[in-house]
Coordinates of C-alpha atoms (C1' of nucleotides) in Angstrom, one line a residue:
Chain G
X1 CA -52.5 -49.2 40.2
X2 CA -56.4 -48.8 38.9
X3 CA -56.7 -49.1 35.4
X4 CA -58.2 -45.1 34.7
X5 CA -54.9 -44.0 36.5
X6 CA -52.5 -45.4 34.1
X7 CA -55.1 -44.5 31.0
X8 CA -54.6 -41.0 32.5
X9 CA -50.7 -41.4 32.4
X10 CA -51.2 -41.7 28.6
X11 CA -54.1 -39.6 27.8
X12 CA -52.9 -36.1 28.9
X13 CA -49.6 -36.5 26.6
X14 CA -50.8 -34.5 23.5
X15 CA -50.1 -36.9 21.2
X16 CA -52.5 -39.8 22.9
X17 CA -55.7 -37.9 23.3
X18 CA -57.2 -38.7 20.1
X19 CA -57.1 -42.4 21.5
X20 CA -60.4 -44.1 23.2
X21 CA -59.7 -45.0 26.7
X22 CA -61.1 -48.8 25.5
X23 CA -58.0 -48.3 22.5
X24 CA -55.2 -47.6 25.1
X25 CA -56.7 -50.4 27.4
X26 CA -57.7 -52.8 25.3
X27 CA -54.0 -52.8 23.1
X28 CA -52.2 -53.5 26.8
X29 CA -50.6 -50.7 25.6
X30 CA -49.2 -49.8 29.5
X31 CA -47.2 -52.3 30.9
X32 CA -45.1 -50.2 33.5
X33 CA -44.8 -47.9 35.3
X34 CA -42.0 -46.8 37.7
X35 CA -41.0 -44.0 40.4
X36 CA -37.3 -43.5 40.3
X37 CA -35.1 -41.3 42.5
X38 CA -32.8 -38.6 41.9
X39 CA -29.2 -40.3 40.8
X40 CA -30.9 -43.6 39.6
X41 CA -29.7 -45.2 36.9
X42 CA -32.4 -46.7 34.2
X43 CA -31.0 -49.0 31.9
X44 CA -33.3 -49.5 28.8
X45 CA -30.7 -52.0 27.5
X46 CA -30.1 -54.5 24.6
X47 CA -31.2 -57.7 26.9
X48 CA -34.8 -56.0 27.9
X49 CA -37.3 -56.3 25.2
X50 CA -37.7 -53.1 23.2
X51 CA -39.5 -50.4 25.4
X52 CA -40.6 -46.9 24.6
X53 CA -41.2 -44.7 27.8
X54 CA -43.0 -41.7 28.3
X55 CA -41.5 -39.3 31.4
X56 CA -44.5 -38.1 33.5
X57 CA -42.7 -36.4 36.0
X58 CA -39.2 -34.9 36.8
X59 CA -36.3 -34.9 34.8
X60 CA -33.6 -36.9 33.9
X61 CA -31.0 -37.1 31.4
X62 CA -29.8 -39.5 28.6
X63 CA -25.5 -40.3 29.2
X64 CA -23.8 -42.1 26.6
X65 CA -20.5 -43.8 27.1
X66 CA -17.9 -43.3 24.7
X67 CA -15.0 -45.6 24.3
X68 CA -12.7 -43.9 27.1
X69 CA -16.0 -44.8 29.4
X70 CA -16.4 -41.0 29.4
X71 CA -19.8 -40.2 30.2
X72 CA -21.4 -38.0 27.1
X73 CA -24.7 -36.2 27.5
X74 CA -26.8 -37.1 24.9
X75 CA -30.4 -35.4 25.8
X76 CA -32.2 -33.9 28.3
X77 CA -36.1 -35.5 28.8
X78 CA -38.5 -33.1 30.5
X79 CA -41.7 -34.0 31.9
X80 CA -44.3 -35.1 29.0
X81 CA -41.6 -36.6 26.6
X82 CA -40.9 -39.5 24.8
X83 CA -37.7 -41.4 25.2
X84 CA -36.0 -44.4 23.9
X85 CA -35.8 -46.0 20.9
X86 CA -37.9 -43.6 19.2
X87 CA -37.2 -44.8 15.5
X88 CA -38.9 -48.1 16.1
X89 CA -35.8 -49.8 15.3
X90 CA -33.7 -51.9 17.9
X91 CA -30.3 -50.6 18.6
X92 CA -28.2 -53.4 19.3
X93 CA -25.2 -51.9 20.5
X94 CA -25.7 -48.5 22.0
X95 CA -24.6 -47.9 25.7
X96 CA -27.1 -45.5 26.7
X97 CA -28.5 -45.3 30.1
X98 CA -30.7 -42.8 32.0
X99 CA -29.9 -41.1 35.0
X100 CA -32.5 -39.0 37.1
X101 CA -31.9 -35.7 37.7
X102 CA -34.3 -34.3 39.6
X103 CA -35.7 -35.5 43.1
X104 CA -37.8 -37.9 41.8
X105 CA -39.4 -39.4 38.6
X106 CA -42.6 -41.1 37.1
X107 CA -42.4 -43.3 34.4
X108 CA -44.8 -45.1 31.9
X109 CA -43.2 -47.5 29.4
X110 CA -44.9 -49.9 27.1
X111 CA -43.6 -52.3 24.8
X112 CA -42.3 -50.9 21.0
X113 CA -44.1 -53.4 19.3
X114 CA -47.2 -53.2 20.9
X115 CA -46.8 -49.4 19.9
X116 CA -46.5 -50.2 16.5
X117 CA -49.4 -52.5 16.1
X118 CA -51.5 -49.6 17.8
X119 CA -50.0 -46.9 15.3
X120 CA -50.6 -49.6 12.4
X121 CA -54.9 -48.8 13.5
X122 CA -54.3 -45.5 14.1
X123 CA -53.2 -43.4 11.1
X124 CA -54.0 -40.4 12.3
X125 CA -51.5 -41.6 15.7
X126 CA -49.1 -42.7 13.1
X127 CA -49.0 -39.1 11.5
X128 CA -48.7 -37.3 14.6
X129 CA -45.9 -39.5 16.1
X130 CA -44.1 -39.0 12.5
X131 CA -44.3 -35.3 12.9
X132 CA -43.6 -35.9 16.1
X133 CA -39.9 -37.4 15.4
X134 CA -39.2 -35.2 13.0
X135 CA -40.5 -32.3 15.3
X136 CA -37.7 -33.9 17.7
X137 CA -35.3 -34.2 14.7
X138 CA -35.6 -30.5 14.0
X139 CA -34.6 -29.6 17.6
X140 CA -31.5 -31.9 17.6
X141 CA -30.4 -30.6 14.5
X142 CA -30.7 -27.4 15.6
X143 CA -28.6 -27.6 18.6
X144 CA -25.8 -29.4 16.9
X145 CA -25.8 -26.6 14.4
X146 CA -25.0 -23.8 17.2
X147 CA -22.9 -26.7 19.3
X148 CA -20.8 -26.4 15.9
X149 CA -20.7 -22.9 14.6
X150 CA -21.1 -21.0 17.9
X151 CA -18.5 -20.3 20.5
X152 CA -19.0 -21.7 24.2
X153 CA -20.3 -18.1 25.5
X154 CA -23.3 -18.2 22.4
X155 CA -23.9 -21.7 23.3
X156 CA -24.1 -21.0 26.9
X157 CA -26.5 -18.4 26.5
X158 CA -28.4 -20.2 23.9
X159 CA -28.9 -23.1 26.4
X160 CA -30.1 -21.1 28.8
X161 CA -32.8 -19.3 26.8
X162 CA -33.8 -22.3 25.5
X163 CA -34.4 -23.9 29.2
X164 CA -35.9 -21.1 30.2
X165 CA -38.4 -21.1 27.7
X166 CA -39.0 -24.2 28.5
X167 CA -39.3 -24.7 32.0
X168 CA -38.8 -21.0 33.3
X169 CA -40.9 -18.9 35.2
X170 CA -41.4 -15.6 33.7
X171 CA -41.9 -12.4 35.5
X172 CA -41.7 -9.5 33.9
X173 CA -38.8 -10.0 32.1
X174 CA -37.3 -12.1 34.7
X175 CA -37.0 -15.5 34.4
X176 CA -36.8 -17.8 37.3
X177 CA -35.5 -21.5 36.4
X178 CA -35.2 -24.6 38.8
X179 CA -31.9 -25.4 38.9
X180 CA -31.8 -29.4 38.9
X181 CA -28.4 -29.4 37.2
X182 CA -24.9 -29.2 38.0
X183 CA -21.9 -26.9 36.3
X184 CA -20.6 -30.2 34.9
X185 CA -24.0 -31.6 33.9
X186 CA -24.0 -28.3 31.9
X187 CA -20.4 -27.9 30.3
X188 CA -21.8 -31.3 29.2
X189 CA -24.6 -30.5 27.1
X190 CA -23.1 -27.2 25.3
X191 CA -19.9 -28.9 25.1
X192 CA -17.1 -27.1 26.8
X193 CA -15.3 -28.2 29.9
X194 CA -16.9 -27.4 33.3
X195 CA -13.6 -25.2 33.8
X196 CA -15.0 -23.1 31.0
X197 CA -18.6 -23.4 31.8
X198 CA -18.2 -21.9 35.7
X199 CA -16.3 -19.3 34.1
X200 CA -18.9 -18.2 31.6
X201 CA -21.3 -18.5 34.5
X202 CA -19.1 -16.9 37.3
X203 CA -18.8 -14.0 34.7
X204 CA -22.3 -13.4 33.9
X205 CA -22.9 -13.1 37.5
X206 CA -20.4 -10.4 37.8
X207 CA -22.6 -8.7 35.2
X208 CA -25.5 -8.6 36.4
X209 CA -27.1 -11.0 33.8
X210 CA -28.3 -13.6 36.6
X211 CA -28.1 -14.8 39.6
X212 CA -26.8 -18.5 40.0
X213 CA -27.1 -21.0 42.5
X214 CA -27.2 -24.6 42.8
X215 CA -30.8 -24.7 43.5
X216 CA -32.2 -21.9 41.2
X217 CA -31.2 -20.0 38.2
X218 CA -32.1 -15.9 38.1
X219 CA -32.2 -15.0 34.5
X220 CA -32.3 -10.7 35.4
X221 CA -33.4 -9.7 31.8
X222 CA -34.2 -12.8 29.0
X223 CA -34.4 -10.1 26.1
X224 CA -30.6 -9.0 27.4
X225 CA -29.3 -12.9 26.1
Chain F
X1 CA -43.9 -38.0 -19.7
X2 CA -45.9 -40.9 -19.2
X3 CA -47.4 -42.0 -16.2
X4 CA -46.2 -45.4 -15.9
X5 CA -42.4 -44.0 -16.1
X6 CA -43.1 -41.5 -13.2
X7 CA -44.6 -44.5 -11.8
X8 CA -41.3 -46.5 -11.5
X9 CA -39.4 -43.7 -10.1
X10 CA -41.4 -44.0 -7.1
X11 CA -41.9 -46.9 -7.3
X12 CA -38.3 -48.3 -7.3
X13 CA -37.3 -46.7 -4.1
X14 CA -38.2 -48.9 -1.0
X15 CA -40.1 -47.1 0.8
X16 CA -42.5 -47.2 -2.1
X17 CA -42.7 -51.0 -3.1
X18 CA -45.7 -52.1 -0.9
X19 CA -47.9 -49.3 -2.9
X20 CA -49.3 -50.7 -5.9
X21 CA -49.5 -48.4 -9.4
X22 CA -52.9 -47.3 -8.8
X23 CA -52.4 -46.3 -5.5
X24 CA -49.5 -44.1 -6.2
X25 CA -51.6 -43.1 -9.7
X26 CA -54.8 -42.7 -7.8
X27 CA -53.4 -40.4 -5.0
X28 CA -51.6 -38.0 -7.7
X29 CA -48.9 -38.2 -5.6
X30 CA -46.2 -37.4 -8.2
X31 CA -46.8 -33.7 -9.2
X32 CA -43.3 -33.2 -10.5
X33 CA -40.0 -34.0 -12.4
X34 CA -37.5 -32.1 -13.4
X35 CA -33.6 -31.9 -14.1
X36 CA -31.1 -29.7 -13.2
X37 CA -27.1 -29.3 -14.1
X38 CA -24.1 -28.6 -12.3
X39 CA -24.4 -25.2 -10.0
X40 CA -27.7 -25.2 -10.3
X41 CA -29.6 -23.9 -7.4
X42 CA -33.4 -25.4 -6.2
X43 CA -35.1 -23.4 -4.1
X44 CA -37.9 -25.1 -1.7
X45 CA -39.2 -21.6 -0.6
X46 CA -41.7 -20.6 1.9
X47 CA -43.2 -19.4 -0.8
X48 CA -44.1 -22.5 -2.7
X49 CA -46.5 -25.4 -1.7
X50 CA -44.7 -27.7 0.9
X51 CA -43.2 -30.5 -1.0
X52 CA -41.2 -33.4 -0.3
X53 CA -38.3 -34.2 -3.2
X54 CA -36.8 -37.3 -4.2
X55 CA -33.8 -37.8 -5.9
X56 CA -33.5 -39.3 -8.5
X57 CA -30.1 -39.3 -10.0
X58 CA -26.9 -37.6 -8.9
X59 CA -25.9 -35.7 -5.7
X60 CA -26.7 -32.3 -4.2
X61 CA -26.2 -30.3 -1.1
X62 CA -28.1 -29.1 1.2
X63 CA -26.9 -25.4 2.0
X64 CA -28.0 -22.7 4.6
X65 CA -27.6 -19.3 5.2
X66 CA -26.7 -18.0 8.7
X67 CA -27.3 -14.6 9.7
X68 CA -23.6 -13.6 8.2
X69 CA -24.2 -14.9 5.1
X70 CA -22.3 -17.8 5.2
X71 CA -22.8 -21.1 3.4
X72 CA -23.0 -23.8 5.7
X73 CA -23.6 -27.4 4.1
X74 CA -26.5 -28.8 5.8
X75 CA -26.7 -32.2 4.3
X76 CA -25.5 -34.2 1.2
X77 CA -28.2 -35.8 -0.4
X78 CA -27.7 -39.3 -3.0
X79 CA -29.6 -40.9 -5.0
X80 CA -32.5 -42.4 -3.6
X81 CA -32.8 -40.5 -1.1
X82 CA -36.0 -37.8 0.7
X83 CA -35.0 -34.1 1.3
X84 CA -36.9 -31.3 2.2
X85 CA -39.6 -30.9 5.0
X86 CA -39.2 -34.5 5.9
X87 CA -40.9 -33.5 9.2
X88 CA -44.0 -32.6 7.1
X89 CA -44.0 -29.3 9.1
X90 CA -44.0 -26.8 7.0
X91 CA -41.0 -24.2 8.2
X92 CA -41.9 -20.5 7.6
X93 CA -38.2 -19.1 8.1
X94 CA -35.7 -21.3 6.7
X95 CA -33.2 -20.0 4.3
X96 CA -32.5 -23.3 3.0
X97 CA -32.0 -24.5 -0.5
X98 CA -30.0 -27.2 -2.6
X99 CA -27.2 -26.8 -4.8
X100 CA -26.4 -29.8 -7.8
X101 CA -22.9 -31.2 -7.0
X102 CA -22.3 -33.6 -9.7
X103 CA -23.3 -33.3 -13.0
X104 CA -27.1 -33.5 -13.6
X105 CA -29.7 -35.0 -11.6
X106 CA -33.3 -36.2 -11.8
X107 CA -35.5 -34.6 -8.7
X108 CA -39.6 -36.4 -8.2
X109 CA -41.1 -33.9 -5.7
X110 CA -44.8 -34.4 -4.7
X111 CA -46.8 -32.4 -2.5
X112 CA -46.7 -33.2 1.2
X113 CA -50.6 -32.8 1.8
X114 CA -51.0 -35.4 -0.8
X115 CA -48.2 -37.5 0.9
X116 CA -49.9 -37.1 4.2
X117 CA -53.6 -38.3 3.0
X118 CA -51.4 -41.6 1.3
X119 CA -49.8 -42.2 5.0
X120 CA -53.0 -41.8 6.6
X121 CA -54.6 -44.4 4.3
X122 CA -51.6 -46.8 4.5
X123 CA -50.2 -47.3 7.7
X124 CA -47.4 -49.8 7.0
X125 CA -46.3 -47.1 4.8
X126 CA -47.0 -44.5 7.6
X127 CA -44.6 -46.9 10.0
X128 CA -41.7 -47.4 7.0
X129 CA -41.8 -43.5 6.9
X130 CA -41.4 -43.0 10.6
X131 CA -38.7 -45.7 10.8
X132 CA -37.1 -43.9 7.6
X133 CA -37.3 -40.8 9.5
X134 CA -35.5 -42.4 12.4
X135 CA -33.0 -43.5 10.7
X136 CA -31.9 -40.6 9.6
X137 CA -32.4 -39.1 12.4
X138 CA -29.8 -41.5 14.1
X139 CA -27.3 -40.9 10.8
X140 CA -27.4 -37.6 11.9
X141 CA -26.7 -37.7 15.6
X142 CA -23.9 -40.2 14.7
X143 CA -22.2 -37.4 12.4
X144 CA -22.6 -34.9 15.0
X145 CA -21.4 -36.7 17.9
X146 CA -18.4 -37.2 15.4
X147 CA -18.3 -33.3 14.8
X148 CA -17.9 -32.4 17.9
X149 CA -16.0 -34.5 19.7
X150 CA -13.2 -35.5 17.3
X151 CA -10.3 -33.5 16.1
X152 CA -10.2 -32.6 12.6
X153 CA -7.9 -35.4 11.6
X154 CA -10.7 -38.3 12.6
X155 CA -13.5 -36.4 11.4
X156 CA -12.1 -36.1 7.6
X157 CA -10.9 -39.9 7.9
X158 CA -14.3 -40.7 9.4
X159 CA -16.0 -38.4 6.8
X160 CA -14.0 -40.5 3.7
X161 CA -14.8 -44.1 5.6
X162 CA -19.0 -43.0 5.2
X163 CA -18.1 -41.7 1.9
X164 CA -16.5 -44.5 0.7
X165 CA -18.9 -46.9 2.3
X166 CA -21.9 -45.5 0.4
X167 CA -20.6 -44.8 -3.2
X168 CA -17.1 -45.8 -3.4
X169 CA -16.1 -48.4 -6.0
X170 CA -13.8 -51.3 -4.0
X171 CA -11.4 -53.6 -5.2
X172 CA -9.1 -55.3 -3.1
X173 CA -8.8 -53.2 -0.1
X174 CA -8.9 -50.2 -2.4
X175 CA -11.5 -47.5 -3.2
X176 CA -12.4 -45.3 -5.5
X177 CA -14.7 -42.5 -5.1
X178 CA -16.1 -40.1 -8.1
X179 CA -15.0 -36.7 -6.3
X180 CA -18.0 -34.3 -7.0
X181 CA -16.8 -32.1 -4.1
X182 CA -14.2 -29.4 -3.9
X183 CA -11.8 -29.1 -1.1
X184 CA -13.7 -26.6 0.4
X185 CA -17.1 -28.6 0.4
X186 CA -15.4 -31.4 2.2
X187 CA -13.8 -28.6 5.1
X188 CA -17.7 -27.6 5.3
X189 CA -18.9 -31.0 5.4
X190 CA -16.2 -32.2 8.5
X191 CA -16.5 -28.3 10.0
X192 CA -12.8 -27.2 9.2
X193 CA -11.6 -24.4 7.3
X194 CA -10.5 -24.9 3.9
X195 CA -6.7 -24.7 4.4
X196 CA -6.9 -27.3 7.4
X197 CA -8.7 -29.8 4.7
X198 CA -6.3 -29.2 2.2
X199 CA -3.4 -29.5 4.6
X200 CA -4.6 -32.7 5.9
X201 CA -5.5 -34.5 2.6
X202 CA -2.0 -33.9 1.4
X203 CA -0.6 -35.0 4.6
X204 CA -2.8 -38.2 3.8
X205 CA -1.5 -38.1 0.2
X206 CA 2.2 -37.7 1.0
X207 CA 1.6 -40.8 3.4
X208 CA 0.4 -43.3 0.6
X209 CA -3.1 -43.4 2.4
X210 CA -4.7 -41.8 -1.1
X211 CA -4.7 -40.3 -4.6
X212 CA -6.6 -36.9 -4.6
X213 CA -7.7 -35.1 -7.6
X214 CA -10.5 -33.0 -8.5
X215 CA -12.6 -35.7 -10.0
X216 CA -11.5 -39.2 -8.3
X217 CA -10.2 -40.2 -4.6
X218 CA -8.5 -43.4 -4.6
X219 CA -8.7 -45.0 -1.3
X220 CA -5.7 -46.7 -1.1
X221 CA -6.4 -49.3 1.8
X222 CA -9.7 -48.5 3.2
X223 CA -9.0 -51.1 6.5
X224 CA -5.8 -48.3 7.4
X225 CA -8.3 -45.5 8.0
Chain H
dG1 C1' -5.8 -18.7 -27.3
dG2 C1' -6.1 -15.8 -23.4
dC3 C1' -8.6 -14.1 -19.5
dT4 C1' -11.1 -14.6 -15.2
dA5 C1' -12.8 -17.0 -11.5
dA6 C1' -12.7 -20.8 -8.9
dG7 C1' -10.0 -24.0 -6.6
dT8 C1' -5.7 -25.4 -4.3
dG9 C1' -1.1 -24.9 -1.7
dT10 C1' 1.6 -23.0 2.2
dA11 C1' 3.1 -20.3 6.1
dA12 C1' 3.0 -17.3 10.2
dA13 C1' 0.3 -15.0 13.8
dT14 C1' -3.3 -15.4 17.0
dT15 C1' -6.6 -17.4 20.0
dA16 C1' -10.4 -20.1 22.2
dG17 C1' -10.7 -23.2 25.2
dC18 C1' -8.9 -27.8 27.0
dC19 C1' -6.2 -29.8 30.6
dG20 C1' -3.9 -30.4 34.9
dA21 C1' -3.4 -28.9 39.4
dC22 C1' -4.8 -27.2 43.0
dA23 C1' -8.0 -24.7 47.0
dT24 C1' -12.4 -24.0 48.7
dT25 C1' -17.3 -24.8 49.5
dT26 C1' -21.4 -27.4 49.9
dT27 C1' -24.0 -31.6 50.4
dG28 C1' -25.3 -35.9 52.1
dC29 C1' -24.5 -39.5 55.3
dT30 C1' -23.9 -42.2 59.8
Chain Y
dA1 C1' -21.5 -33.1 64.8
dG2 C1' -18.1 -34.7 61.8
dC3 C1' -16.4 -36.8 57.8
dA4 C1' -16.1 -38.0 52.9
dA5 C1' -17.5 -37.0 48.4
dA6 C1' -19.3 -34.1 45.2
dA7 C1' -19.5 -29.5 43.4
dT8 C1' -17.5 -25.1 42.5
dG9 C1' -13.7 -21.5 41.9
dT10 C1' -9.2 -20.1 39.9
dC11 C1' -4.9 -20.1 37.4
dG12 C1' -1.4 -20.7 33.7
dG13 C1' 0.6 -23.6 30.2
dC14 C1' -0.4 -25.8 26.0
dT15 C1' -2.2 -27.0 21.5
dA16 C1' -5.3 -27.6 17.6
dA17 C1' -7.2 -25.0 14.5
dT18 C1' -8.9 -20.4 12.8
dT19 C1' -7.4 -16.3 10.5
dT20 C1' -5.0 -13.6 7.4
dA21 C1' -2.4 -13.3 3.6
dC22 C1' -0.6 -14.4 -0.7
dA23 C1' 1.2 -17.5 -4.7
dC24 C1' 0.1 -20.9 -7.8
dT25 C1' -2.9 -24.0 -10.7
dT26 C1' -6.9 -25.5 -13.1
dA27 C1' -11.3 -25.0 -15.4
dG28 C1' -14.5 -22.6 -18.1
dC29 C1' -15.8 -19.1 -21.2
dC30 C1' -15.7 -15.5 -24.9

DNA sequence: GGCTAAGTGTAAATTAGCCGACATTTTGCT
DNA sequence: AGCAAAATGTCGGCTAATTTACACTTAGCC
C-alpha cells in the first residue's frame, strides 16, 4: 500500500490530526493493516507483541471467554475506534478475541510501544488519548450502571437508542438502523437470554414501536423509547 | 500550612515521584486541603471549578442519585487514591458526591486546568496518568463483569476477597478487616438488597467462614472463599 | 439515663427472567 | 435444488432474589 494511503488511515481518526504526516511516518507508527471478513476471528493474543488497532471500516465485536468457555460480549467497536489494550499495559491472561460482524472490515494496527514513544513527543496527543480513555471509561461505566439497576425491557430500549444514535439514520423521527447483529449477539450485550431478548423484540413489534428484521431495524418513533 | 508538607502529600503518591518539589511548587498544582469526619458529605458540583481530589487518609464513597432518588454507591475510594473527573471532562449533569465512611480523612484537590498544563509539560507523567486511568478502568470492568454475571453469593465472597486483599490485616490464613461499612453499604456495593446481605453474611457466620461486627470482619481462612 | 434513629435479623409473598425443550424459518453452501 | 446449520419463535416450570412487613438491637445525643 502507498505510504499517503496508510497516513490517511490515521489522519482522519480525530484524535491523529494534530500529527504531521512526516510524525506518523517517520515514528513507523503503521505497521498493519488488514481486511477481514464477516465471522473472522482476530486474535490480538498474549504471544503477538502488544498491538493497538484502530477499526476503519465495519464492525465487529470483542467476545470474552469465561471459564464454562461461554462466549461473553465484552464491546462493540464501530468504525473510527480504538481497540485493544487501550491502558498501555500488557494483559497477560485475558482470552479476548474479535469476531467481525459485519460483511467486511479494515484494520490499522501499530505496535503499543511505538505509540507510546509517539505520545511521550506529543503532549498534546498524550492529553487527548487520556481524555480519550476516560471518555471510553465514562461510556462503560455507564452502561454497567443500567445493565445493573435497569430491567431487561429498559436495557433493551436503552441499547437501541443508543445504537441508533450512533449509527442510525434519522428521518423525521424515524430511525433506520443496519441491522449487522443477531437476537443472540443482542441478549448478549444487555444481558438477558436470547429467549427473553426475541420476546422484548417480538413484543415491540406487535406495538408498533419498530419494525424488525435480520437485515434492518425500523425504529417508528425514537422520542416514543 | 506549609508548602513543603503539601508538597509531600503529592509527592508520596506514585504517580507523583518523578516530579521534582519545584515543579509541583511552580505549577500551583496543590490549591487545597482539607478534613472532613464521619457523615460528612463533599460535593464536587457543577458549580465549582473542575477539580481532581486525592485522598489522603481514610475511606469514602462515591454516591449517586438516580432519577428516584436513590443512593447508589458508585465507587469506594482508599487512601491514595484519584476521584472525581478523572476523565478531565468536565460533566455538566452529574449528581454525584462523596460521603466519609470511616472516621476522618485528609482530601488534596487541585484544579484540573492546572493538572492538564503539568501533563502537557511532562509526558512520562501524562503516560503514568493514562496507564493509571487504565487501570482503573480495567478494576472496573472486572467488578462489573462480577456484578452481573454472578449470583449474589459469589459476588459478596468476591466483594470480601478484594476487600481483604487491599486493606485486610493477615495472619496465618486469617484476616481482619476495620469494617467502616454498614450492612446495607456492602448490599449496595455487591447490588443486593440489604436483607439478602445480611442473610448471607450470617449464613457465612453460622458456617465458621467469619466474625461480623459493626467495626471488624475477621476473615477466618481467606484460601476457603 | 432515656429517647430516637440507624442498623440488623427474619420470614412470607411475589416476580422477573433463566433454562430446557421443542418447532419453525432463514441462510449459506455444494 | 437440496441439505445442514444458524437464527428465530414460543411455552411452562423453576429459582434466586426483590419486596413488604415488622421485631429487635445498637449507637449517638440531649
Amino acid at each position: 500500500m502507498y505510504e499517503e494511503l496508510k497516513y490517511w488511515y490515521l489522519r482522519d481518526h480525530k484524535l491523529f490530526r494534530t500529527l504531521s504526516f512526516s510524525q506518523i511516518k517517520q515514528l513507523c507508527i503503521i505497521t498493519g493493516f488488514k481486511k477481514a471478513s464477516k465471522g473472522e476471528i482476530i486474535y490480538f493474543s498474549s504471544s503477538d507483541v502488544p498491538r493497538i488497532f484502530l477499526l476503519k471500516k465495519g464492525n465487529i465485536k470483542i467476545v470474552a471467554l469465561d471459564s464454562n468457555g461461554n462466549e461473553t460480549i465484552k464491546d462493540i467497536i464501530q468504525k473510527g475506534d480504538l481497540f485493544g489494550e487501550l491502558t498501555l499495559e500488557t494483559d497477560n491472561k485475558n482470552e479476548e478475541y474479535a469476531k467481525v460482524l459485519s460483511d467486511d472490515v479494515a484494520i490499522c494496527s501499530f505496535l503499543m510501544s511505538d505509540f507510546e514513544d509517539l505520545l511521550l513527543r506529543n503532549p498534546t496527543l498524550a492529553l487527548s488519548y487520556t481524555k480519550f480513555v476516560g471518555l471510553k471509561m465514562k461510556r462503560i461505566k455507564n452502561n454497567y450502571a443500567n445493565l445493573i439497576s435497569k430491567d431487561a425491557k429498559t436495557r433493551l430500549y436503552q441499547f437501541l437508542k443508543d445504537w441508533a444514535e450512533q449509527e442510525g439514520v434519522r428521518e423525521e423521527n424515524s430511525v433506520a438502523i443496519e441491522n449487522y447483529l443477531t437476537q443472540n449477539d443482542i441478549a448478549q450485550i444487555i444481558c438477558t437470554s436470547r429467549q427473553t431478548a426475541t420476546q422484548l423484540l417480538n413484543e415491540m413489534e406487535t406495538n408498533q414501536l419498530l419494525n424488525y428484521n435480520r437485515k434492518e431495524i425500523i425504529i417508528r418513533d425514537i422520542t416514543k423509547l
